[in-house]
PDB file of C-alpha atoms in Angstrom:
ATOM      1  CA  SER T  83      97.384 105.786  90.568  1.00  0.00           C
ATOM      2  CA  ALA T  84      98.213 102.497  91.568  1.00  0.00           C
ATOM      3  CA  VAL T  85      97.843  99.189  92.705  1.00  0.00           C
ATOM      4  CA  ILE T  86      99.932  97.886  95.039  1.00  0.00           C
ATOM      5  CA  SER T  87      99.922  95.080  97.028  1.00  0.00           C
ATOM      6  CA  GLN T  88     102.053  92.887 100.504  1.00  0.00           C
ATOM      7  CA  LYS T  89     102.229  90.004 101.215  1.00  0.00           C
ATOM      8  CA  PRO T  90     102.113  89.959 103.833  1.00  0.00           C
ATOM      9  CA  SER T  91      99.702  91.936 105.621  1.00  0.00           C
ATOM     10  CA  ARG T  92     101.281  90.783 108.847  1.00  0.00           C
ATOM     11  CA  ASP T  93     103.512  88.076 110.757  1.00  0.00           C
ATOM     12  CA  ILE T  94     104.644  87.563 114.689  1.00  0.00           C
ATOM     13  CA  CYS T  95     108.680  86.570 114.298  1.00  0.00           C
ATOM     14  CA  GLN T  96     110.734  84.835 116.538  1.00  0.00           C
ATOM     15  CA  ARG T  97     113.913  86.729 116.740  1.00  0.00           C
ATOM     16  CA  GLY T  98     117.472  85.854 115.218  1.00  0.00           C
ATOM     17  CA  THR T  99     114.312  84.435 111.895  1.00  0.00           C
ATOM     18  CA  SER T 100     114.358  86.463 108.650  1.00  0.00           C
ATOM     19  CA  LEU T 101     110.391  86.948 106.752  1.00  0.00           C
ATOM     20  CA  THR T 102     110.582  88.290 103.190  1.00  0.00           C
ATOM     21  CA  ILE T 103     108.172  91.427 101.986  1.00  0.00           C
ATOM     22  CA  GLN T 104     106.303  90.997  98.578  1.00  0.00           C
ATOM     23  CA  CYS T 105     105.487  93.878  97.004  1.00  0.00           C
ATOM     24  CA  GLN T 106     103.680  93.519  93.749  1.00  0.00           C
ATOM     25  CA  VAL T 107     102.414  96.732  91.275  1.00  0.00           C
ATOM     26  CA  ASP T 108      99.774  96.638  88.691  1.00  0.00           C
ATOM     27  CA  SER T 109     101.786  98.148  86.054  1.00  0.00           C
ATOM     28  CA  GLN T 110     105.570  98.650  84.843  1.00  0.00           C
ATOM     29  CA  VAL T 111     107.456 100.929  87.602  1.00  0.00           C
ATOM     30  CA  THR T 112     111.073 102.215  86.913  1.00  0.00           C
ATOM     31  CA  MET T 113     111.824 102.497  90.999  1.00  0.00           C
ATOM     32  CA  MET T 114     110.389 101.050  93.533  1.00  0.00           C
ATOM     33  CA  PHE T 115     110.879 102.421  97.399  1.00  0.00           C
ATOM     34  CA  TRP T 116     111.174 100.432 100.438  1.00  0.00           C
ATOM     35  CA  TYR T 117     109.578 101.938 103.939  1.00  0.00           C
ATOM     36  CA  ARG T 118     110.396 101.799 107.838  1.00  0.00           C
ATOM     37  CA  GLN T 119     107.754 103.353 110.368  1.00  0.00           C
ATOM     38  CA  GLN T 120     108.400 102.164 113.879  1.00  0.00           C
ATOM     39  CA  PRO T 121     105.162 102.186 116.913  1.00  0.00           C
ATOM     40  CA  GLY T 122     103.911 106.037 116.666  1.00  0.00           C
ATOM     41  CA  GLN T 123     106.601 107.103 114.604  1.00  0.00           C
ATOM     42  CA  SER T 124     106.628 108.615 110.586  1.00  0.00           C
ATOM     43  CA  LEU T 125     108.176 106.986 107.891  1.00  0.00           C
ATOM     44  CA  THR T 126     111.539 106.263 107.317  1.00  0.00           C
ATOM     45  CA  LEU T 127     112.925 105.469 103.272  1.00  0.00           C
ATOM     46  CA  ILE T 128     115.357 101.746 103.082  1.00  0.00           C
ATOM     47  CA  ALA T 129     115.592 102.215 100.231  1.00  0.00           C
ATOM     48  CA  THR T 130     114.945 102.477  96.458  1.00  0.00           C
ATOM     49  CA  ALA T 131     114.806  98.997  94.162  1.00  0.00           C
ATOM     50  CA  ASN T 132     116.057  99.741  90.699  1.00  0.00           C
ATOM     51  CA  GLN T 133     115.067  96.812  87.911  1.00  0.00           C
ATOM     52  CA  GLY T 134     118.690  95.180  87.586  1.00  0.00           C
ATOM     53  CA  SER T 135     121.098  96.274  89.034  1.00  0.00           C
ATOM     54  CA  GLU T 136     121.326  97.513  93.079  1.00  0.00           C
ATOM     55  CA  ALA T 137     119.230  99.061  95.365  1.00  0.00           C
ATOM     56  CA  THR T 138     120.638 102.206  96.195  1.00  0.00           C
ATOM     57  CA  TYR T 139     120.416 102.337 100.481  1.00  0.00           C
ATOM     58  CA  GLU T 140     119.720 105.059 103.234  1.00  0.00           C
ATOM     59  CA  SER T 141     122.364 105.979 105.951  1.00  0.00           C
ATOM     60  CA  GLY T 142     121.782 103.894 109.110  1.00  0.00           C
ATOM     61  CA  PHE T 143     120.596 100.664 106.028  1.00  0.00           C
ATOM     62  CA  VAL T 144     122.855  97.797 104.845  1.00  0.00           C
ATOM     63  CA  ILE T 145     121.981  95.615 102.514  1.00  0.00           C
ATOM     64  CA  ASP T 146     123.332  92.661 104.644  1.00  0.00           C
ATOM     65  CA  LYS T 147     120.271  93.520 107.450  1.00  0.00           C
ATOM     66  CA  PHE T 148     117.619  94.257 104.581  1.00  0.00           C
ATOM     67  CA  PRO T 149     118.645  92.926 101.255  1.00  0.00           C
ATOM     68  CA  ILE T 150     116.177  93.572  98.442  1.00  0.00           C
ATOM     69  CA  SER T 151     115.793  91.948  95.165  1.00  0.00           C
ATOM     70  CA  ARG T 152     113.654  93.410  91.764  1.00  0.00           C
ATOM     71  CA  PRO T 153     113.828  90.171  89.672  1.00  0.00           C
ATOM     72  CA  ASN T 154     111.251  92.313  86.776  1.00  0.00           C
ATOM     73  CA  LEU T 155     109.514  95.834  86.980  1.00  0.00           C
ATOM     74  CA  THR T 156     106.354  94.541  89.067  1.00  0.00           C
ATOM     75  CA  PHE T 157     107.965  92.892  91.758  1.00  0.00           C
ATOM     76  CA  SER T 158     110.410  93.325  94.633  1.00  0.00           C
ATOM     77  CA  THR T 159     110.974  91.158  97.770  1.00  0.00           C
ATOM     78  CA  LEU T 160     112.471  93.299 101.305  1.00  0.00           C
ATOM     79  CA  THR T 161     114.203  90.682 104.229  1.00  0.00           C
ATOM     80  CA  VAL T 162     114.519  91.136 107.560  1.00  0.00           C
ATOM     81  CA  SER T 163     117.530  89.196 108.281  1.00  0.00           C
ATOM     82  CA  ASN T 164     118.146  88.838 111.991  1.00  0.00           C
ATOM     83  CA  MET T 165     115.117  89.561 113.330  1.00  0.00           C
ATOM     84  CA  SER T 166     115.320  91.687 116.265  1.00  0.00           C
ATOM     85  CA  PRO T 167     112.178  92.831 118.539  1.00  0.00           C
ATOM     86  CA  GLU T 168     113.820  96.219 117.155  1.00  0.00           C
ATOM     87  CA  ASP T 169     112.413  95.424 113.753  1.00  0.00           C
ATOM     88  CA  SER T 170     109.059  95.889 114.980  1.00  0.00           C
ATOM     89  CA  SER T 171     107.811  98.708 112.061  1.00  0.00           C
ATOM     90  CA  ILE T 172     105.404  98.913 109.478  1.00  0.00           C
ATOM     91  CA  TYR T 173     107.489  97.908 106.254  1.00  0.00           C
ATOM     92  CA  LEU T 174     105.734  99.893 103.171  1.00  0.00           C
ATOM     93  CA  CYS T 175     106.526  99.856  99.092  1.00  0.00           C
ATOM     94  CA  SER T 176     105.746 102.520  96.992  1.00  0.00           C
ATOM     95  CA  VAL T 177     105.956 103.874  93.485  1.00  0.00           C
ATOM     96  CA  ASP T 178     105.463 106.780  91.730  1.00  0.00           C
ATOM     97  CA  ARG T 179     103.571 107.455  89.260  1.00  0.00           C
ATOM     98  CA  GLY T 180     104.339 110.934  88.075  1.00  0.00           C
ATOM     99  CA  ASP T 181     105.325 112.887  90.646  1.00  0.00           C
ATOM    100  CA  THR T 182     103.315 111.015  93.265  1.00  0.00           C
ATOM    101  CA  GLN T 183     104.174 108.398  95.065  1.00  0.00           C
ATOM    102  CA  TYR T 184     101.554 105.623  96.285  1.00  0.00           C
ATOM    103  CA  PHE T 185     101.649 103.167  99.133  1.00  0.00           C
ATOM    104  CA  GLY T 186     101.000  99.414  99.590  1.00  0.00           C
ATOM    105  CA  PRO T 187      98.694  98.450 102.681  1.00  0.00           C
ATOM    106  CA  GLY T 188     102.019  98.011 104.751  1.00  0.00           C
ATOM    107  CA  THR T 189     103.462  94.661 106.730  1.00  0.00           C
ATOM    108  CA  ARG T 190     103.157  94.768 109.994  1.00  0.00           C
ATOM    109  CA  LEU T 191     105.632  93.489 111.712  1.00  0.00           C
ATOM    110  CA  THR T 192     106.113  92.154 115.312  1.00  0.00           C
ATOM    111  CA  VAL T 193     109.440  90.327 117.082  1.00  0.00           C
ATOM    112  CA  LEU T 194     108.706  88.583 119.992  1.00  0.00           C
TER     113      LEU T 194
ATOM    114  CA  SER W  59     116.680 111.380 108.711  1.00  0.00           C
ATOM    115  CA  GLN W  60     113.222 113.371 108.478  1.00  0.00           C
ATOM    116  CA  GLN W  61     113.758 116.805 105.753  1.00  0.00           C
ATOM    117  CA  GLY W  62     110.777 118.177 108.062  1.00  0.00           C
ATOM    118  CA  GLU W  63     108.870 118.946 110.696  1.00  0.00           C
ATOM    119  CA  GLU W  64     105.353 118.934 111.755  1.00  0.00           C
ATOM    120  CA  ASP W  65     103.350 121.534 114.319  1.00  0.00           C
ATOM    121  CA  PRO W  66     101.590 120.403 115.736  1.00  0.00           C
ATOM    122  CA  GLN W  67     102.005 116.793 116.988  1.00  0.00           C
ATOM    123  CA  ALA W  68      99.291 116.531 117.532  1.00  0.00           C
ATOM    124  CA  LEU W  69      96.005 118.189 117.158  1.00  0.00           C
ATOM    125  CA  SER W  70      92.090 117.954 118.588  1.00  0.00           C
ATOM    126  CA  ILE W  71      89.258 119.934 117.704  1.00  0.00           C
ATOM    127  CA  GLN W  72      85.246 119.419 117.657  1.00  0.00           C
ATOM    128  CA  GLU W  73      83.298 117.983 114.515  1.00  0.00           C
ATOM    129  CA  GLY W  74      82.817 121.141 112.104  1.00  0.00           C
ATOM    130  CA  GLU W  75      85.533 122.926 112.891  1.00  0.00           C
ATOM    131  CA  ASN W  76      88.741 123.512 110.656  1.00  0.00           C
ATOM    132  CA  ALA W  77      92.332 121.862 110.711  1.00  0.00           C
ATOM    133  CA  THR W  78      95.619 124.079 110.350  1.00  0.00           C
ATOM    134  CA  MET W  79      98.541 121.536 110.139  1.00  0.00           C
ATOM    135  CA  ASN W  80     101.837 123.242 109.546  1.00  0.00           C
ATOM    136  CA  CYS W  81     105.307 121.395 107.918  1.00  0.00           C
ATOM    137  CA  SER W  82     108.715 122.932 107.377  1.00  0.00           C
ATOM    138  CA  TYR W  83     111.787 121.518 105.334  1.00  0.00           C
ATOM    139  CA  LYS W  84     115.337 122.027 105.362  1.00  0.00           C
ATOM    140  CA  THR W  85     116.048 122.046 101.705  1.00  0.00           C
ATOM    141  CA  SER W  86     114.942 122.879  98.056  1.00  0.00           C
ATOM    142  CA  ILE W  87     112.716 121.111  97.176  1.00  0.00           C
ATOM    143  CA  ASN W  88     110.474 120.218  94.293  1.00  0.00           C
ATOM    144  CA  ASN W  89     107.007 119.579  95.075  1.00  0.00           C
ATOM    145  CA  LEU W  90     105.196 118.366  98.296  1.00  0.00           C
ATOM    146  CA  GLN W  91     102.917 115.724  99.011  1.00  0.00           C
ATOM    147  CA  TRP W  92      99.979 115.357 101.645  1.00  0.00           C
ATOM    148  CA  TYR W  93      99.182 112.191 103.173  1.00  0.00           C
ATOM    149  CA  ARG W  94      96.957 110.594 105.666  1.00  0.00           C
ATOM    150  CA  GLN W  95      97.329 107.364 107.601  1.00  0.00           C
ATOM    151  CA  ASN W  96      94.687 105.933 109.470  1.00  0.00           C
ATOM    152  CA  SER W  97      95.311 103.918 112.352  1.00  0.00           C
ATOM    153  CA  GLY W  98      98.892 102.499 110.904  1.00  0.00           C
ATOM    154  CA  ARG W  99      97.244 101.228 107.559  1.00  0.00           C
ATOM    155  CA  GLY W 100      98.789 102.315 103.766  1.00  0.00           C
ATOM    156  CA  LEU W 101      98.963 105.921 103.436  1.00  0.00           C
ATOM    157  CA  VAL W 102      96.313 107.797 101.431  1.00  0.00           C
ATOM    158  CA  HIS W 103      97.553 110.572  98.769  1.00  0.00           C
ATOM    159  CA  LEU W 104      95.891 113.665  99.492  1.00  0.00           C
ATOM    160  CA  ILE W 105      97.364 116.079  97.369  1.00  0.00           C
ATOM    161  CA  LEU W 106     100.397 117.419  96.303  1.00  0.00           C
ATOM    162  CA  ILE W 107     101.831 121.103  95.146  1.00  0.00           C
ATOM    163  CA  ARG W 108     105.538 121.841  92.746  1.00  0.00           C
ATOM    164  CA  SER W 109     107.543 124.688  94.201  1.00  0.00           C
ATOM    165  CA  ASN W 110     106.432 126.985  91.802  1.00  0.00           C
ATOM    166  CA  GLU W 111     102.850 126.886  93.250  1.00  0.00           C
ATOM    167  CA  ARG W 112     102.239 128.675  96.081  1.00  0.00           C
ATOM    168  CA  GLU W 113      98.193 127.386  97.003  1.00  0.00           C
ATOM    169  CA  LYS W 114      96.302 124.634  95.974  1.00  0.00           C
ATOM    170  CA  HIS W 115      92.503 123.392  96.777  1.00  0.00           C
ATOM    171  CA  SER W 116      91.066 119.583  96.454  1.00  0.00           C
ATOM    172  CA  GLY W 117      87.881 119.026  98.125  1.00  0.00           C
ATOM    173  CA  ARG W 118      87.531 119.995 102.005  1.00  0.00           C
ATOM    174  CA  LEU W 119      91.544 120.345 101.874  1.00  0.00           C
ATOM    175  CA  ARG W 120      93.849 123.472 100.464  1.00  0.00           C
ATOM    176  CA  VAL W 121      97.151 123.384 100.736  1.00  0.00           C
ATOM    177  CA  THR W 122      99.869 126.445 100.739  1.00  0.00           C
ATOM    178  CA  LEU W 123     103.162 125.958 100.056  1.00  0.00           C
ATOM    179  CA  ASP W 124     105.456 129.203 100.958  1.00  0.00           C
ATOM    180  CA  THR W 125     108.958 128.120  99.468  1.00  0.00           C
ATOM    181  CA  SER W 126     110.973 131.052 100.717  1.00  0.00           C
ATOM    182  CA  LYS W 127     109.793 130.006 104.374  1.00  0.00           C
ATOM    183  CA  LYS W 128     110.033 126.509 103.023  1.00  0.00           C
ATOM    184  CA  SER W 129     106.946 125.586 105.056  1.00  0.00           C
ATOM    185  CA  SER W 130     103.465 124.687 104.060  1.00  0.00           C
ATOM    186  CA  SER W 131      99.756 124.314 105.779  1.00  0.00           C
ATOM    187  CA  LEU W 132      97.276 121.997 105.454  1.00  0.00           C
ATOM    188  CA  LEU W 133      93.557 123.468 105.807  1.00  0.00           C
ATOM    189  CA  ILE W 134      90.775 120.513 106.828  1.00  0.00           C
ATOM    190  CA  THR W 135      87.655 122.963 106.296  1.00  0.00           C
ATOM    191  CA  ALA W 136      84.853 121.751 107.819  1.00  0.00           C
ATOM    192  CA  SER W 137      86.274 118.453 109.892  1.00  0.00           C
ATOM    193  CA  ARG W 138      83.893 115.082 110.043  1.00  0.00           C
ATOM    194  CA  ALA W 139      84.918 111.683 111.992  1.00  0.00           C
ATOM    195  CA  ALA W 140      85.964 110.098 109.048  1.00  0.00           C
ATOM    196  CA  ASP W 141      89.547 112.976 109.605  1.00  0.00           C
ATOM    197  CA  THR W 142      90.194 111.542 112.391  1.00  0.00           C
ATOM    198  CA  ALA W 143      93.870 110.095 111.693  1.00  0.00           C
ATOM    199  CA  SER W 144      97.422 111.225 110.956  1.00  0.00           C
ATOM    200  CA  TYR W 145      98.907 113.205 108.742  1.00  0.00           C
ATOM    201  CA  PHE W 146     102.377 114.115 106.904  1.00  0.00           C
ATOM    202  CA  CYS W 147     104.489 116.002 104.136  1.00  0.00           C
ATOM    203  CA  ALA W 148     106.418 114.714 102.220  1.00  0.00           C
ATOM    204  CA  THR W 149     108.664 116.692 100.195  1.00  0.00           C
ATOM    205  CA  ALA W 150     110.222 115.483  96.875  1.00  0.00           C
ATOM    206  CA  LEU W 151     113.700 116.930  97.101  1.00  0.00           C
ATOM    207  CA  TYR W 152     115.636 119.045  94.123  1.00  0.00           C
ATOM    208  CA  SER W 153     118.090 116.642  93.502  1.00  0.00           C
ATOM    209  CA  SER W 154     116.009 113.998  93.378  1.00  0.00           C
ATOM    210  CA  ALA W 155     112.452 113.899  92.883  1.00  0.00           C
ATOM    211  CA  SER W 156     111.831 110.670  93.114  1.00  0.00           C
ATOM    212  CA  LYS W 157     112.448 110.020  96.678  1.00  0.00           C
ATOM    213  CA  ILE W 158     110.161 111.462  99.349  1.00  0.00           C
ATOM    214  CA  ILE W 159     110.968 112.424 102.519  1.00  0.00           C
ATOM    215  CA  PHE W 160     108.479 112.459 105.338  1.00  0.00           C
ATOM    216  CA  GLY W 161     107.995 114.986 108.453  1.00  0.00           C
ATOM    217  CA  SER W 162     106.874 114.128 111.458  1.00  0.00           C
ATOM    218  CA  GLY W 163     103.396 113.810 111.314  1.00  0.00           C
ATOM    219  CA  THR W 164     100.220 115.253 112.987  1.00  0.00           C
ATOM    220  CA  ARG W 165      98.075 112.924 114.734  1.00  0.00           C
ATOM    221  CA  LEU W 166      94.117 114.533 114.043  1.00  0.00           C
ATOM    222  CA  SER W 167      90.915 113.747 116.755  1.00  0.00           C
ATOM    223  CA  ILE W 168      88.136 114.995 115.264  1.00  0.00           C
ATOM    224  CA  ARG W 169      85.210 115.026 118.507  1.00  0.00           C
ATOM    225  CA  PRO W 170      81.866 114.477 117.525  1.00  0.00           C
TER     226      PRO W 170
END
């Protein structure tokens, strides 16, 4: 398995501001993934983050809105920029270990 | 976009009964994974079944996979109140095994 932590666990933010979410893994991994879960919905992949290269974004997600950093093999950040109430969601990071993906506890974001 | 659909969307059963959830997907897969999520918290990995497997067991869980029908089912036997949660299937695409795409989820409620 994998031990993954996220900070903050939750936050309430004002529209127009930005929030950076941190994801820490207990051992080195090649790829880290960021997901969004809107209220009452399933998880949608935002982007895949490889160390040493730019993140790969899924359709509907852009770097200006969700910049991602991957400075080393155990850490990544996701920034939600210029937030609006529609960005209120749970944001989760994950890693794959063998064939299995393991998820962090999530960051619950509320935008007022 | 979601790779698959799950049915039912919601299921309420009596404690002790069996619960069956179904997942259908669209494209060829490398493997399929089932996750549980309690009240908007992080995801717990339950079981993984590979594309060359047809059935897998883990404790009270039984998963089947029919690649010809592009469908999977999760059976929870002798349900308990603690099984109340949302259950998601997630498929690792044959073309990109590290990236998983989630189904729409089933909300399971166990009545005492």
